[in-house]
């Protein structure tokens, strides 16, 4: 059974930091590209960041570049997202997901499968 369990969300003030974790099981995590995606209060899904299987290639959405850092520990089947300098517009439900997309011209074209996505962890940035 595929399981992805996100944790680490919460309420933080603008400028603050959070570290999200995603524990994965039930599929070959260490050979899978993984992404973080988020869904805003208006239910709009936005891809945030991707990391290839061995961590050799990393991609970020322009909206988070320079503030967020994705990483992974294949020995622990865990994906991370360090979020710094958080902004109000980062408020969203954050999900980790297996990504079967591809790199094109230095950008990541994301394709995630809802069957390989967790239940999410809420991040709220508010003063």
CSV table of C-alpha atoms in Angstrom, one decimal:
chain,number,residue,atom,x,y,z
A,1,UNK,CA,0.0,0.0,0.0
A,2,UNK,CA,1.3,3.4,-1.0
A,3,UNK,CA,1.6,5.8,1.9
A,4,UNK,CA,2.9,9.3,2.1
A,5,UNK,CA,2.6,11.1,5.4
A,6,UNK,CA,3.4,14.8,5.6
A,7,UNK,CA,4.2,16.6,8.8
A,8,UNK,CA,5.7,19.8,10.1
A,9,UNK,CA,3.0,22.3,9.1
A,10,UNK,CA,1.7,25.0,11.4
A,11,UNK,CA,1.0,28.6,12.0
A,12,UNK,CA,4.0,31.0,11.5
A,13,UNK,CA,4.4,34.7,11.3
A,14,UNK,CA,5.6,36.3,8.0
A,15,UNK,CA,9.4,35.9,7.8
A,16,UNK,CA,9.4,32.8,9.8
A,17,UNK,CA,10.5,29.2,8.9
A,18,UNK,CA,9.1,25.7,8.9
A,19,UNK,CA,10.5,22.4,7.9
A,20,UNK,CA,8.1,19.9,6.3
A,21,UNK,CA,8.7,16.2,6.3
A,22,UNK,CA,7.1,13.4,4.2
A,23,UNK,CA,7.5,9.7,5.2
A,24,UNK,CA,7.0,7.4,2.2
A,25,UNK,CA,6.4,3.7,1.9
A,26,UNK,CA,4.8,1.2,-0.4
A,27,UNK,CA,6.7,2.2,-3.6
A,28,UNK,CA,10.4,2.5,-4.7
A,29,UNK,CA,11.0,5.9,-3.1
A,30,UNK,CA,14.7,5.9,-3.7
A,31,UNK,CA,14.2,5.6,-7.5
A,32,UNK,CA,11.4,8.1,-7.7
A,33,UNK,CA,11.5,11.8,-8.4
A,34,UNK,CA,9.5,13.5,-5.7
A,35,UNK,CA,7.8,16.9,-5.6
A,36,UNK,CA,6.1,19.2,-3.1
A,37,UNK,CA,2.9,20.7,-4.4
A,38,UNK,CA,0.5,23.0,-2.6
A,39,UNK,CA,-3.2,23.8,-2.8
A,40,UNK,CA,-4.3,27.3,-1.9
A,41,UNK,CA,-7.6,28.3,-0.2
A,42,UNK,CA,-9.1,28.8,-3.7
A,43,UNK,CA,-8.3,25.1,-4.4
A,44,UNK,CA,-5.7,25.9,-7.0
A,45,UNK,CA,-2.8,23.4,-7.1
A,46,UNK,CA,0.7,24.8,-7.6
A,47,UNK,CA,3.8,22.8,-8.0
A,48,UNK,CA,6.5,24.0,-5.6
A,49,UNK,CA,9.7,21.9,-6.0
A,50,UNK,CA,11.1,18.7,-7.4
A,51,UNK,CA,14.1,16.5,-6.6
A,52,UNK,CA,15.3,13.6,-8.7
A,53,UNK,CA,15.8,10.1,-7.3
A,54,UNK,CA,19.4,10.6,-6.1
A,55,UNK,CA,19.0,14.3,-5.5
A,56,UNK,CA,21.2,15.3,-8.4
A,57,UNK,CA,18.7,17.6,-9.9
A,58,UNK,CA,16.5,20.1,-8.1
A,59,UNK,CA,13.9,22.5,-9.4
A,60,UNK,CA,11.9,25.2,-7.8
A,61,UNK,CA,8.9,27.3,-8.8
A,62,UNK,CA,9.9,31.0,-9.2
A,63,UNK,CA,7.6,31.9,-6.3
A,64,UNK,CA,9.7,30.0,-3.8
A,65,UNK,CA,13.2,30.1,-5.3
A,66,UNK,CA,15.8,31.3,-2.9
A,67,UNK,CA,13.5,30.7,0.1
A,68,UNK,CA,12.7,27.0,0.0
A,69,UNK,CA,15.1,24.1,0.0
A,70,UNK,CA,14.0,20.5,-1.0
A,71,UNK,CA,16.0,17.5,0.1
A,72,UNK,CA,15.6,13.8,0.7
A,73,UNK,CA,17.0,10.9,2.7
A,74,UNK,CA,16.7,7.8,0.7
A,75,UNK,CA,17.9,5.6,3.6
A,76,UNK,CA,14.9,6.9,5.6
A,77,UNK,CA,12.5,7.1,2.7
A,78,UNK,CA,11.8,10.7,3.7
A,79,UNK,CA,11.4,13.9,1.7
A,80,UNK,CA,11.9,17.4,3.3
A,81,UNK,CA,11.1,21.0,2.5
A,82,UNK,CA,12.8,23.7,4.4
A,83,UNK,CA,10.8,26.9,4.1
A,84,UNK,CA,12.4,30.2,5.1
A,85,UNK,CA,11.3,33.8,4.8
A,86,UNK,CA,7.7,32.7,4.6
A,87,UNK,CA,5.1,35.0,3.1
A,88,UNK,CA,1.4,35.3,3.6
A,89,UNK,CA,0.9,34.0,0.1
A,90,UNK,CA,2.7,30.7,1.0
A,91,UNK,CA,-0.4,29.8,3.1
A,92,UNK,CA,-1.6,26.5,1.6
A,93,UNK,CA,-2.0,22.8,2.2
A,94,UNK,CA,1.3,21.2,1.3
A,95,UNK,CA,1.6,17.7,-0.2
A,96,UNK,CA,4.4,15.5,-1.2
A,97,UNK,CA,4.0,13.4,-4.3
A,98,UNK,CA,5.7,11.1,-6.6
A,99,UNK,CA,6.4,13.0,-9.8
A,100,UNK,CA,6.6,11.4,-13.3
A,101,UNK,CA,7.2,14.7,-15.1
A,102,UNK,CA,10.4,15.7,-16.9
A,103,UNK,CA,13.0,18.4,-17.2
A,104,UNK,CA,12.7,20.8,-20.2
A,105,UNK,CA,15.0,23.7,-20.9
A,106,UNK,CA,16.1,23.9,-17.3
A,107,UNK,CA,12.6,23.8,-15.9
A,108,UNK,CA,10.6,21.0,-14.4
A,109,UNK,CA,7.3,20.0,-16.1
A,110,UNK,CA,5.4,18.3,-13.2
A,111,UNK,CA,3.0,15.4,-13.5
A,112,UNK,CA,1.9,14.0,-10.1
A,113,UNK,CA,-0.5,11.2,-9.6
A,114,UNK,CA,-3.1,11.7,-6.8
A,115,UNK,CA,-2.7,8.0,-5.9
A,116,UNK,CA,0.9,8.9,-5.0
A,117,UNK,CA,0.2,11.9,-2.9
A,118,UNK,CA,-0.3,12.3,0.9
A,119,UNK,CA,-3.1,13.9,2.9
A,120,UNK,CA,-1.2,17.1,3.3
A,121,UNK,CA,0.0,19.4,6.1
A,122,UNK,CA,-1.4,22.9,6.5
A,123,UNK,CA,0.9,25.8,6.5
A,124,UNK,CA,-0.6,29.1,7.6
A,125,UNK,CA,1.5,32.3,7.5
A,126,UNK,CA,-0.2,35.1,9.3
A,127,UNK,CA,0.6,38.0,11.7
